[in-house]
Amino acid sequence: MGYGVGLDVCKAWIDAHVYGMDRRARFPNTATGLEALRHWLADVPVRQCVLEATGGYEQQALDHLHAAGVPMVRVNPRQGRDFAKATGQLAKTDALDAQVLAHMAAVLELTPYRPSPAWQRRLAQYHQRRLDLQQSVQQERQRLEQLTDPWLRRQTLLALRRSQAMLKTLDARIAQQVAEQPGLAVLGQIKGVGPVFRSALATQLPELGRLSGKAIAKLVGVAPLACDSGTLRGTRRIWGGRAGLRATLYMGTLTAVRYEPTLRSFYQSLRDRGKPAKVALVASMRKLLVILNARMRDHLNASHCA
């Protein structure tokens, strides 16, 4: 069966714990430290090695140990914290977090880590930089509204224009990279799914085409979740999932329900049946995502058969 291993990763170090062996250690989060961690795990039959997403600090450990043959899993920090609470572990330290993740690795079946190809990692950096610039543009616009001093207004306006120019350049480079990937071209056949939307799907939803429609909708957070108990039938709501991608999906759906015939008819039929506009739009988001998932699945199947 093997043992569950948990890694709590931060910028400076990695706390490791092997569940069931009472074995723990701390390593520097450096190339030397990762090699020492690999040797430390060499004689452990690992069932799963679980770590949390920590804004990129975990990526080196993921790739290094995966390349060494260790079955790696990356989970959402909320999932790790919820598991800790479910097991009665309310205290939180780096060592305790590693122990909780090791326990999770020992008892749960989790989705294995799949390394992204080089083009996808490069596109992810461009997409993240675009998100940062979008936030910068919004902040400069808000500052401009509050400023009255002429010199400060000129400086802020210059900064705003620089960010807008960089954003335009980034969009062109993202579009070029997206155009080089045949699988992403398939997604672009739907109105509303432009280069930026496709780059978000490629970098934030690598599972697209590899899961069922229901599973992909739940993963993104657009599947209505039940809230029933006894005779109570609560209102189905969406929550959780990948908020950043969901925001991009929302904007794409706004265009799709206007210009894509299938989505337009679907949205209008819900409105004609008395559904509120927001409910109809969320349902259209889910339908658009399921369509995109099916098209990517067909493309992947065709590529495997070729």
PDB file of C-alpha atoms in Angstrom, residues 2-259:
ATOM      1  CA  GLY A   2       2.678   2.498   0.965  1.00  0.00           C
ATOM      2  CA  TYR A   3       2.753   5.472   3.310  1.00  0.00           C
ATOM      3  CA  GLY A   4       1.198   8.900   3.022  1.00  0.00           C
ATOM      4  CA  VAL A   5       3.712  11.754   2.926  1.00  0.00           C
ATOM      5  CA  GLY A   6       2.873  15.386   3.632  1.00  0.00           C
ATOM      6  CA  LEU A   7       4.967  18.423   2.723  1.00  0.00           C
ATOM      7  CA  ASP A   8       4.308  21.883   4.118  1.00  0.00           C
ATOM      8  CA  VAL A   9       6.123  24.266   1.781  1.00  0.00           C
ATOM      9  CA  CYS A  10       7.048  27.911   2.350  1.00  0.00           C
ATOM     10  CA  LYS A  11       9.613  30.181   0.719  1.00  0.00           C
ATOM     11  CA  ALA A  12      12.463  29.200   3.051  1.00  0.00           C
ATOM     12  CA  TRP A  13      11.905  25.555   3.934  1.00  0.00           C
ATOM     13  CA  ILE A  14       9.856  22.375   3.608  1.00  0.00           C
ATOM     14  CA  ASP A  15       8.479  20.420   6.555  1.00  0.00           C
ATOM     15  CA  ALA A  16       8.040  16.717   5.725  1.00  0.00           C
ATOM     16  CA  HIS A  17       6.064  14.052   7.584  1.00  0.00           C
ATOM     17  CA  VAL A  18       5.493  10.343   6.881  1.00  0.00           C
ATOM     18  CA  TYR A  19       2.146   9.212   8.287  1.00  0.00           C
ATOM     19  CA  GLY A  20       2.291   5.943  10.218  1.00  0.00           C
ATOM     20  CA  MET A  21       6.072   6.011  10.650  1.00  0.00           C
ATOM     21  CA  ASP A  22       6.299   9.007  13.005  1.00  0.00           C
ATOM     22  CA  ARG A  23       9.050  10.294  10.746  1.00  0.00           C
ATOM     23  CA  ARG A  24       9.506  14.041  10.242  1.00  0.00           C
ATOM     24  CA  ALA A  25      12.196  16.470   9.106  1.00  0.00           C
ATOM     25  CA  ARG A  26      12.756  19.984   7.763  1.00  0.00           C
ATOM     26  CA  PHE A  27      14.682  20.812   4.586  1.00  0.00           C
ATOM     27  CA  PRO A  28      15.682  24.098   2.912  1.00  0.00           C
ATOM     28  CA  ASN A  29      13.494  24.935  -0.070  1.00  0.00           C
ATOM     29  CA  THR A  30      16.521  24.950  -2.377  1.00  0.00           C
ATOM     30  CA  ALA A  31      17.976  22.593  -4.956  1.00  0.00           C
ATOM     31  CA  THR A  32      20.278  21.112  -2.300  1.00  0.00           C
ATOM     32  CA  GLY A  33      17.439  20.764   0.176  1.00  0.00           C
ATOM     33  CA  LEU A  34      15.177  19.068  -2.369  1.00  0.00           C
ATOM     34  CA  GLU A  35      17.913  16.564  -3.192  1.00  0.00           C
ATOM     35  CA  ALA A  36      18.272  15.838   0.534  1.00  0.00           C
ATOM     36  CA  LEU A  37      14.487  15.366   0.753  1.00  0.00           C
ATOM     37  CA  ARG A  38      14.596  12.943  -2.167  1.00  0.00           C
ATOM     38  CA  HIS A  39      17.253  10.852  -0.404  1.00  0.00           C
ATOM     39  CA  TRP A  40      15.251  11.008   2.845  1.00  0.00           C
ATOM     40  CA  LEU A  41      12.265   9.477   1.023  1.00  0.00           C
ATOM     41  CA  ALA A  42      14.325   6.936  -0.956  1.00  0.00           C
ATOM     42  CA  ASP A  43      13.629   4.030   1.430  1.00  0.00           C
ATOM     43  CA  VAL A  44       9.942   4.954   2.035  1.00  0.00           C
ATOM     44  CA  PRO A  45       7.274   3.184  -0.084  1.00  0.00           C
ATOM     45  CA  VAL A  46       5.227   6.313  -0.868  1.00  0.00           C
ATOM     46  CA  ARG A  47       1.504   5.929  -1.546  1.00  0.00           C
ATOM     47  CA  GLN A  48       1.024   9.642  -2.230  1.00  0.00           C
ATOM     48  CA  CYS A  49       3.018  12.744  -1.409  1.00  0.00           C
ATOM     49  CA  VAL A  50       0.702  15.713  -0.817  1.00  0.00           C
ATOM     50  CA  LEU A  51       1.511  19.422  -0.668  1.00  0.00           C
ATOM     51  CA  GLU A  52      -0.600  22.558  -0.954  1.00  0.00           C
ATOM     52  CA  ALA A  53      -0.548  25.268  -3.601  1.00  0.00           C
ATOM     53  CA  THR A  54       1.490  28.118  -2.081  1.00  0.00           C
ATOM     54  CA  GLY A  55       1.688  30.706  -4.828  1.00  0.00           C
ATOM     55  CA  GLY A  56       4.455  28.923  -6.732  1.00  0.00           C
ATOM     56  CA  TYR A  57       6.850  28.119  -3.869  1.00  0.00           C
ATOM     57  CA  GLU A  58       5.784  24.468  -4.165  1.00  0.00           C
ATOM     58  CA  GLN A  59       6.567  24.108  -7.889  1.00  0.00           C
ATOM     59  CA  GLN A  60      10.236  23.138  -7.526  1.00  0.00           C
ATOM     60  CA  ALA A  61       9.414  20.414  -5.013  1.00  0.00           C
ATOM     61  CA  LEU A  62       6.608  19.101  -7.214  1.00  0.00           C
ATOM     62  CA  ASP A  63       8.790  18.831 -10.303  1.00  0.00           C
ATOM     63  CA  HIS A  64      11.896  17.546  -8.534  1.00  0.00           C
ATOM     64  CA  LEU A  65      10.147  14.743  -6.656  1.00  0.00           C
ATOM     65  CA  HIS A  66       7.870  13.845  -9.581  1.00  0.00           C
ATOM     66  CA  ALA A  67      10.938  13.458 -11.804  1.00  0.00           C
ATOM     67  CA  ALA A  68      12.385  11.150  -9.136  1.00  0.00           C
ATOM     68  CA  GLY A  69       9.328   8.898  -9.385  1.00  0.00           C
ATOM     69  CA  VAL A  70       7.484  10.041  -6.254  1.00  0.00           C
ATOM     70  CA  PRO A  71       3.653  10.089  -6.793  1.00  0.00           C
ATOM     71  CA  MET A  72       2.913  13.770  -6.164  1.00  0.00           C
ATOM     72  CA  VAL A  73      -0.396  15.521  -5.445  1.00  0.00           C
ATOM     73  CA  ARG A  74      -1.100  19.265  -5.166  1.00  0.00           C
ATOM     74  CA  VAL A  75      -4.244  20.258  -3.255  1.00  0.00           C
ATOM     75  CA  ASN A  76      -6.077  23.497  -2.578  1.00  0.00           C
ATOM     76  CA  PRO A  77      -5.139  24.941   0.861  1.00  0.00           C
ATOM     77  CA  ARG A  78      -8.827  25.103   1.774  1.00  0.00           C
ATOM     78  CA  GLN A  79      -9.108  21.360   1.216  1.00  0.00           C
ATOM     79  CA  GLY A  80      -6.171  20.747   3.528  1.00  0.00           C
ATOM     80  CA  ARG A  81      -7.578  23.029   6.234  1.00  0.00           C
ATOM     81  CA  ASP A  82     -11.044  21.454   6.004  1.00  0.00           C
ATOM     82  CA  PHE A  83      -9.490  17.999   6.375  1.00  0.00           C
ATOM     83  CA  ALA A  84      -7.586  19.174   9.456  1.00  0.00           C
ATOM     84  CA  LYS A  85     -10.782  20.469  11.078  1.00  0.00           C
ATOM     85  CA  ALA A  86     -12.630  17.260  10.177  1.00  0.00           C
ATOM     86  CA  THR A  87      -9.988  15.229  12.024  1.00  0.00           C
ATOM     87  CA  GLY A  88     -10.090  17.523  15.056  1.00  0.00           C
ATOM     88  CA  GLN A  89      -6.748  19.232  14.384  1.00  0.00           C
ATOM     89  CA  LEU A  90      -7.532  22.898  15.060  1.00  0.00           C
ATOM     90  CA  ALA A  91      -4.002  24.067  15.879  1.00  0.00           C
ATOM     91  CA  LYS A  92      -1.844  25.196  12.966  1.00  0.00           C
ATOM     92  CA  THR A  93       1.935  25.094  12.652  1.00  0.00           C
ATOM     93  CA  ASP A  94       4.198  24.102   9.762  1.00  0.00           C
ATOM     94  CA  ALA A  95       4.938  20.719  11.341  1.00  0.00           C
ATOM     95  CA  LEU A  96       1.261  20.068  12.114  1.00  0.00           C
ATOM     96  CA  ASP A  97       0.245  21.049   8.583  1.00  0.00           C
ATOM     97  CA  ALA A  98       2.721  18.529   7.168  1.00  0.00           C
ATOM     98  CA  GLN A  99       1.275  15.879   9.485  1.00  0.00           C
ATOM     99  CA  VAL A 100      -2.300  16.672   8.361  1.00  0.00           C
ATOM    100  CA  LEU A 101      -1.310  16.472   4.687  1.00  0.00           C
ATOM    101  CA  ALA A 102       0.420  13.144   5.329  1.00  0.00           C
ATOM    102  CA  HIS A 103      -2.775  11.840   6.968  1.00  0.00           C
ATOM    103  CA  MET A 104      -4.755  13.028   3.937  1.00  0.00           C
ATOM    104  CA  ALA A 105      -2.306  11.260   1.625  1.00  0.00           C
ATOM    105  CA  ALA A 106      -2.736   8.038   3.589  1.00  0.00           C
ATOM    106  CA  VAL A 107      -6.548   7.865   3.578  1.00  0.00           C
ATOM    107  CA  LEU A 108      -7.867   9.730   0.524  1.00  0.00           C
ATOM    108  CA  GLU A 109      -7.672   9.012  -3.194  1.00  0.00           C
ATOM    109  CA  LEU A 110      -6.454  12.267  -4.734  1.00  0.00           C
ATOM    110  CA  THR A 111      -5.766  13.459  -8.269  1.00  0.00           C
ATOM    111  CA  PRO A 112      -2.104  12.844  -9.212  1.00  0.00           C
ATOM    112  CA  TYR A 113       0.038  15.783 -10.295  1.00  0.00           C
ATOM    113  CA  ARG A 114       0.529  16.051 -14.040  1.00  0.00           C
ATOM    114  CA  PRO A 115       3.450  18.301 -15.125  1.00  0.00           C
ATOM    115  CA  SER A 116       2.551  20.991 -17.631  1.00  0.00           C
ATOM    116  CA  PRO A 117       4.369  21.128 -20.984  1.00  0.00           C
ATOM    117  CA  ALA A 118       6.843  23.962 -21.561  1.00  0.00           C
ATOM    118  CA  TRP A 119       4.476  26.004 -23.774  1.00  0.00           C
ATOM    119  CA  GLN A 120       1.791  25.879 -21.089  1.00  0.00           C
ATOM    120  CA  ARG A 121       4.143  27.091 -18.371  1.00  0.00           C
ATOM    121  CA  ARG A 122       5.349  29.936 -20.555  1.00  0.00           C
ATOM    122  CA  LEU A 123       1.776  30.934 -21.387  1.00  0.00           C
ATOM    123  CA  ALA A 124       0.888  30.788 -17.676  1.00  0.00           C
ATOM    124  CA  GLN A 125       3.559  33.391 -16.916  1.00  0.00           C
ATOM    125  CA  TYR A 126       2.188  35.685 -19.617  1.00  0.00           C
ATOM    126  CA  HIS A 127      -1.369  35.195 -18.383  1.00  0.00           C
ATOM    127  CA  GLN A 128      -0.395  35.952 -14.774  1.00  0.00           C
ATOM    128  CA  ARG A 129       1.469  39.069 -15.879  1.00  0.00           C
ATOM    129  CA  ARG A 130      -1.671  40.167 -17.713  1.00  0.00           C
ATOM    130  CA  LEU A 131      -3.746  39.731 -14.550  1.00  0.00           C
ATOM    131  CA  ASP A 132      -1.206  41.817 -12.623  1.00  0.00           C
ATOM    132  CA  LEU A 133      -1.336  44.589 -15.235  1.00  0.00           C
ATOM    133  CA  GLN A 134      -5.134  44.559 -15.248  1.00  0.00           C
ATOM    134  CA  GLN A 135      -5.081  45.116 -11.511  1.00  0.00           C
ATOM    135  CA  SER A 136      -2.517  47.902 -11.925  1.00  0.00           C
ATOM    136  CA  VAL A 137      -4.685  49.651 -14.536  1.00  0.00           C
ATOM    137  CA  GLN A 138      -7.706  49.463 -12.242  1.00  0.00           C
ATOM    138  CA  GLN A 139      -5.719  50.849  -9.290  1.00  0.00           C
ATOM    139  CA  GLU A 140      -4.328  53.757 -11.318  1.00  0.00           C
ATOM    140  CA  ARG A 141      -7.840  54.637 -12.533  1.00  0.00           C
ATOM    141  CA  GLN A 142      -9.091  54.686  -8.954  1.00  0.00           C
ATOM    142  CA  ARG A 143      -6.183  56.886  -7.857  1.00  0.00           C
ATOM    143  CA  LEU A 144      -6.823  59.268 -10.731  1.00  0.00           C
ATOM    144  CA  GLU A 145     -10.399  59.785  -9.552  1.00  0.00           C
ATOM    145  CA  GLN A 146      -9.187  60.884  -6.107  1.00  0.00           C
ATOM    146  CA  LEU A 147      -6.303  63.159  -7.096  1.00  0.00           C
ATOM    147  CA  THR A 148      -6.694  66.935  -7.488  1.00  0.00           C
ATOM    148  CA  ASP A 149      -3.065  68.078  -7.711  1.00  0.00           C
ATOM    149  CA  PRO A 150      -2.206  68.663 -11.422  1.00  0.00           C
ATOM    150  CA  TRP A 151       1.335  67.227 -11.196  1.00  0.00           C
ATOM    151  CA  LEU A 152       0.175  64.067  -9.422  1.00  0.00           C
ATOM    152  CA  ARG A 153      -2.633  63.631 -11.938  1.00  0.00           C
ATOM    153  CA  ARG A 154      -0.134  63.866 -14.848  1.00  0.00           C
ATOM    154  CA  GLN A 155       2.185  61.299 -13.244  1.00  0.00           C
ATOM    155  CA  THR A 156      -0.674  58.909 -12.555  1.00  0.00           C
ATOM    156  CA  LEU A 157      -1.988  59.334 -16.079  1.00  0.00           C
ATOM    157  CA  LEU A 158       1.460  58.505 -17.490  1.00  0.00           C
ATOM    158  CA  ALA A 159       1.636  55.363 -15.338  1.00  0.00           C
ATOM    159  CA  LEU A 160      -1.855  54.385 -16.467  1.00  0.00           C
ATOM    160  CA  ARG A 161      -0.962  54.794 -20.145  1.00  0.00           C
ATOM    161  CA  ARG A 162       2.233  52.753 -19.705  1.00  0.00           C
ATOM    162  CA  SER A 163       0.279  49.910 -18.123  1.00  0.00           C
ATOM    163  CA  GLN A 164      -2.355  50.062 -20.864  1.00  0.00           C
ATOM    164  CA  ALA A 165       0.325  49.959 -23.576  1.00  0.00           C
ATOM    165  CA  MET A 166       2.009  46.962 -21.914  1.00  0.00           C
ATOM    166  CA  LEU A 167      -1.368  45.251 -21.609  1.00  0.00           C
ATOM    167  CA  LYS A 168      -1.959  45.696 -25.333  1.00  0.00           C
ATOM    168  CA  THR A 169       1.488  44.247 -26.128  1.00  0.00           C
ATOM    169  CA  LEU A 170       0.881  41.306 -23.797  1.00  0.00           C
ATOM    170  CA  ASP A 171      -2.471  40.563 -25.439  1.00  0.00           C
ATOM    171  CA  ALA A 172      -0.763  40.349 -28.824  1.00  0.00           C
ATOM    172  CA  ARG A 173       1.898  37.958 -27.500  1.00  0.00           C
ATOM    173  CA  ILE A 174      -0.713  35.822 -25.753  1.00  0.00           C
ATOM    174  CA  ALA A 175      -2.754  35.647 -28.961  1.00  0.00           C
ATOM    175  CA  GLN A 176       0.341  34.533 -30.876  1.00  0.00           C
ATOM    176  CA  GLN A 177       1.114  31.740 -28.388  1.00  0.00           C
ATOM    177  CA  VAL A 178      -2.517  30.593 -28.335  1.00  0.00           C
ATOM    178  CA  ALA A 179      -2.603  30.462 -32.141  1.00  0.00           C
ATOM    179  CA  GLU A 180       0.359  28.046 -32.119  1.00  0.00           C
ATOM    180  CA  GLN A 181      -1.625  25.396 -30.197  1.00  0.00           C
ATOM    181  CA  PRO A 182      -4.105  23.374 -32.341  1.00  0.00           C
ATOM    182  CA  GLY A 183      -6.130  22.280 -29.318  1.00  0.00           C
ATOM    183  CA  LEU A 184      -6.797  25.868 -28.315  1.00  0.00           C
ATOM    184  CA  ALA A 185      -7.849  26.737 -31.864  1.00  0.00           C
ATOM    185  CA  VAL A 186     -10.703  24.226 -31.518  1.00  0.00           C
ATOM    186  CA  LEU A 187     -12.039  26.191 -28.542  1.00  0.00           C
ATOM    187  CA  GLY A 188     -11.891  29.460 -30.465  1.00  0.00           C
ATOM    188  CA  GLN A 189     -14.630  28.322 -32.851  1.00  0.00           C
ATOM    189  CA  ILE A 190     -17.201  29.482 -30.286  1.00  0.00           C
ATOM    190  CA  LYS A 191     -18.002  33.191 -30.240  1.00  0.00           C
ATOM    191  CA  GLY A 192     -16.908  34.767 -26.978  1.00  0.00           C
ATOM    192  CA  VAL A 193     -13.939  32.436 -26.512  1.00  0.00           C
ATOM    193  CA  GLY A 194     -11.099  34.715 -27.562  1.00  0.00           C
ATOM    194  CA  PRO A 195      -7.329  34.334 -27.077  1.00  0.00           C
ATOM    195  CA  VAL A 196      -7.315  35.570 -23.472  1.00  0.00           C
ATOM    196  CA  PHE A 197     -10.182  33.231 -22.529  1.00  0.00           C
ATOM    197  CA  ARG A 198      -8.369  30.320 -24.196  1.00  0.00           C
ATOM    198  CA  SER A 199      -5.124  31.152 -22.402  1.00  0.00           C
ATOM    199  CA  ALA A 200      -7.042  31.118 -19.097  1.00  0.00           C
ATOM    200  CA  LEU A 201      -8.472  27.687 -19.913  1.00  0.00           C
ATOM    201  CA  ALA A 202      -5.047  26.350 -20.917  1.00  0.00           C
ATOM    202  CA  THR A 203      -3.248  27.625 -17.827  1.00  0.00           C
ATOM    203  CA  GLN A 204      -5.914  27.468 -15.115  1.00  0.00           C
ATOM    204  CA  LEU A 205      -7.888  24.400 -16.240  1.00  0.00           C
ATOM    205  CA  PRO A 206      -5.458  21.783 -17.625  1.00  0.00           C
ATOM    206  CA  GLU A 207      -8.073  19.129 -16.771  1.00  0.00           C
ATOM    207  CA  LEU A 208     -10.297  20.379 -19.628  1.00  0.00           C
ATOM    208  CA  GLY A 209     -11.248  17.469 -21.883  1.00  0.00           C
ATOM    209  CA  ARG A 210     -10.062  14.857 -19.379  1.00  0.00           C
ATOM    210  CA  LEU A 211     -13.043  14.919 -16.996  1.00  0.00           C
ATOM    211  CA  SER A 212     -16.788  14.553 -17.416  1.00  0.00           C
ATOM    212  CA  GLY A 213     -18.948  17.629 -17.959  1.00  0.00           C
ATOM    213  CA  LYS A 214     -20.327  17.437 -14.405  1.00  0.00           C
ATOM    214  CA  ALA A 215     -16.870  17.046 -12.898  1.00  0.00           C
ATOM    215  CA  ILE A 216     -15.398  19.972 -14.848  1.00  0.00           C
ATOM    216  CA  ALA A 217     -18.332  22.219 -13.860  1.00  0.00           C
ATOM    217  CA  LYS A 218     -17.835  21.343 -10.199  1.00  0.00           C
ATOM    218  CA  LEU A 219     -14.098  21.914 -10.466  1.00  0.00           C
ATOM    219  CA  VAL A 220     -14.595  25.459 -11.795  1.00  0.00           C
ATOM    220  CA  GLY A 221     -17.418  26.157  -9.343  1.00  0.00           C
ATOM    221  CA  VAL A 222     -20.426  26.549 -11.658  1.00  0.00           C
ATOM    222  CA  ALA A 223     -22.281  23.375 -10.650  1.00  0.00           C
ATOM    223  CA  PRO A 224     -25.309  24.012  -8.406  1.00  0.00           C
ATOM    224  CA  LEU A 225     -24.736  22.270  -5.078  1.00  0.00           C
ATOM    225  CA  ALA A 226     -27.588  20.835  -3.003  1.00  0.00           C
ATOM    226  CA  CYS A 227     -28.353  22.131   0.494  1.00  0.00           C
ATOM    227  CA  ASP A 228     -31.019  19.693   1.724  1.00  0.00           C
ATOM    228  CA  SER A 229     -31.657  18.237   5.161  1.00  0.00           C
ATOM    229  CA  GLY A 230     -34.672  16.164   6.163  1.00  0.00           C
ATOM    230  CA  THR A 231     -37.760  17.823   4.685  1.00  0.00           C
ATOM    231  CA  LEU A 232     -35.855  21.044   3.984  1.00  0.00           C
ATOM    232  CA  ARG A 233     -35.042  21.682   0.347  1.00  0.00           C
ATOM    233  CA  GLY A 234     -32.576  24.528   0.193  1.00  0.00           C
ATOM    234  CA  THR A 235     -31.768  26.712  -2.783  1.00  0.00           C
ATOM    235  CA  ARG A 236     -29.057  25.270  -5.020  1.00  0.00           C
ATOM    236  CA  ARG A 237     -26.065  27.587  -5.168  1.00  0.00           C
ATOM    237  CA  ILE A 238     -22.622  27.616  -6.695  1.00  0.00           C
ATOM    238  CA  TRP A 239     -19.550  28.093  -4.514  1.00  0.00           C
ATOM    239  CA  GLY A 240     -15.904  27.119  -4.297  1.00  0.00           C
ATOM    240  CA  GLY A 241     -13.992  26.197  -7.420  1.00  0.00           C
ATOM    241  CA  ARG A 242     -11.515  28.369  -9.294  1.00  0.00           C
ATOM    242  CA  ALA A 243     -12.652  31.936  -8.838  1.00  0.00           C
ATOM    243  CA  GLY A 244     -10.200  33.534 -11.282  1.00  0.00           C
ATOM    244  CA  LEU A 245     -11.219  31.245 -14.110  1.00  0.00           C
ATOM    245  CA  ARG A 246     -14.884  31.645 -13.229  1.00  0.00           C
ATOM    246  CA  ALA A 247     -14.568  35.418 -13.665  1.00  0.00           C
ATOM    247  CA  THR A 248     -13.085  34.921 -17.138  1.00  0.00           C
ATOM    248  CA  LEU A 249     -15.833  32.407 -17.973  1.00  0.00           C
ATOM    249  CA  TYR A 250     -18.433  34.952 -16.871  1.00  0.00           C
ATOM    250  CA  MET A 251     -17.095  37.612 -19.246  1.00  0.00           C
ATOM    251  CA  GLY A 252     -16.887  35.135 -22.124  1.00  0.00           C
ATOM    252  CA  THR A 253     -20.454  33.980 -21.500  1.00  0.00           C
ATOM    253  CA  LEU A 254     -21.753  37.553 -21.640  1.00  0.00           C
ATOM    254  CA  THR A 255     -20.532  37.673 -25.249  1.00  0.00           C
ATOM    255  CA  ALA A 256     -21.571  34.098 -26.077  1.00  0.00           C
ATOM    256  CA  VAL A 257     -25.222  34.584 -25.056  1.00  0.00           C
ATOM    257  CA  ARG A 258     -25.408  37.489 -27.507  1.00  0.00           C
ATOM    258  CA  TYR A 259     -23.584  36.107 -30.518  1.00  0.00           C
TER     259      TYR A 259
END
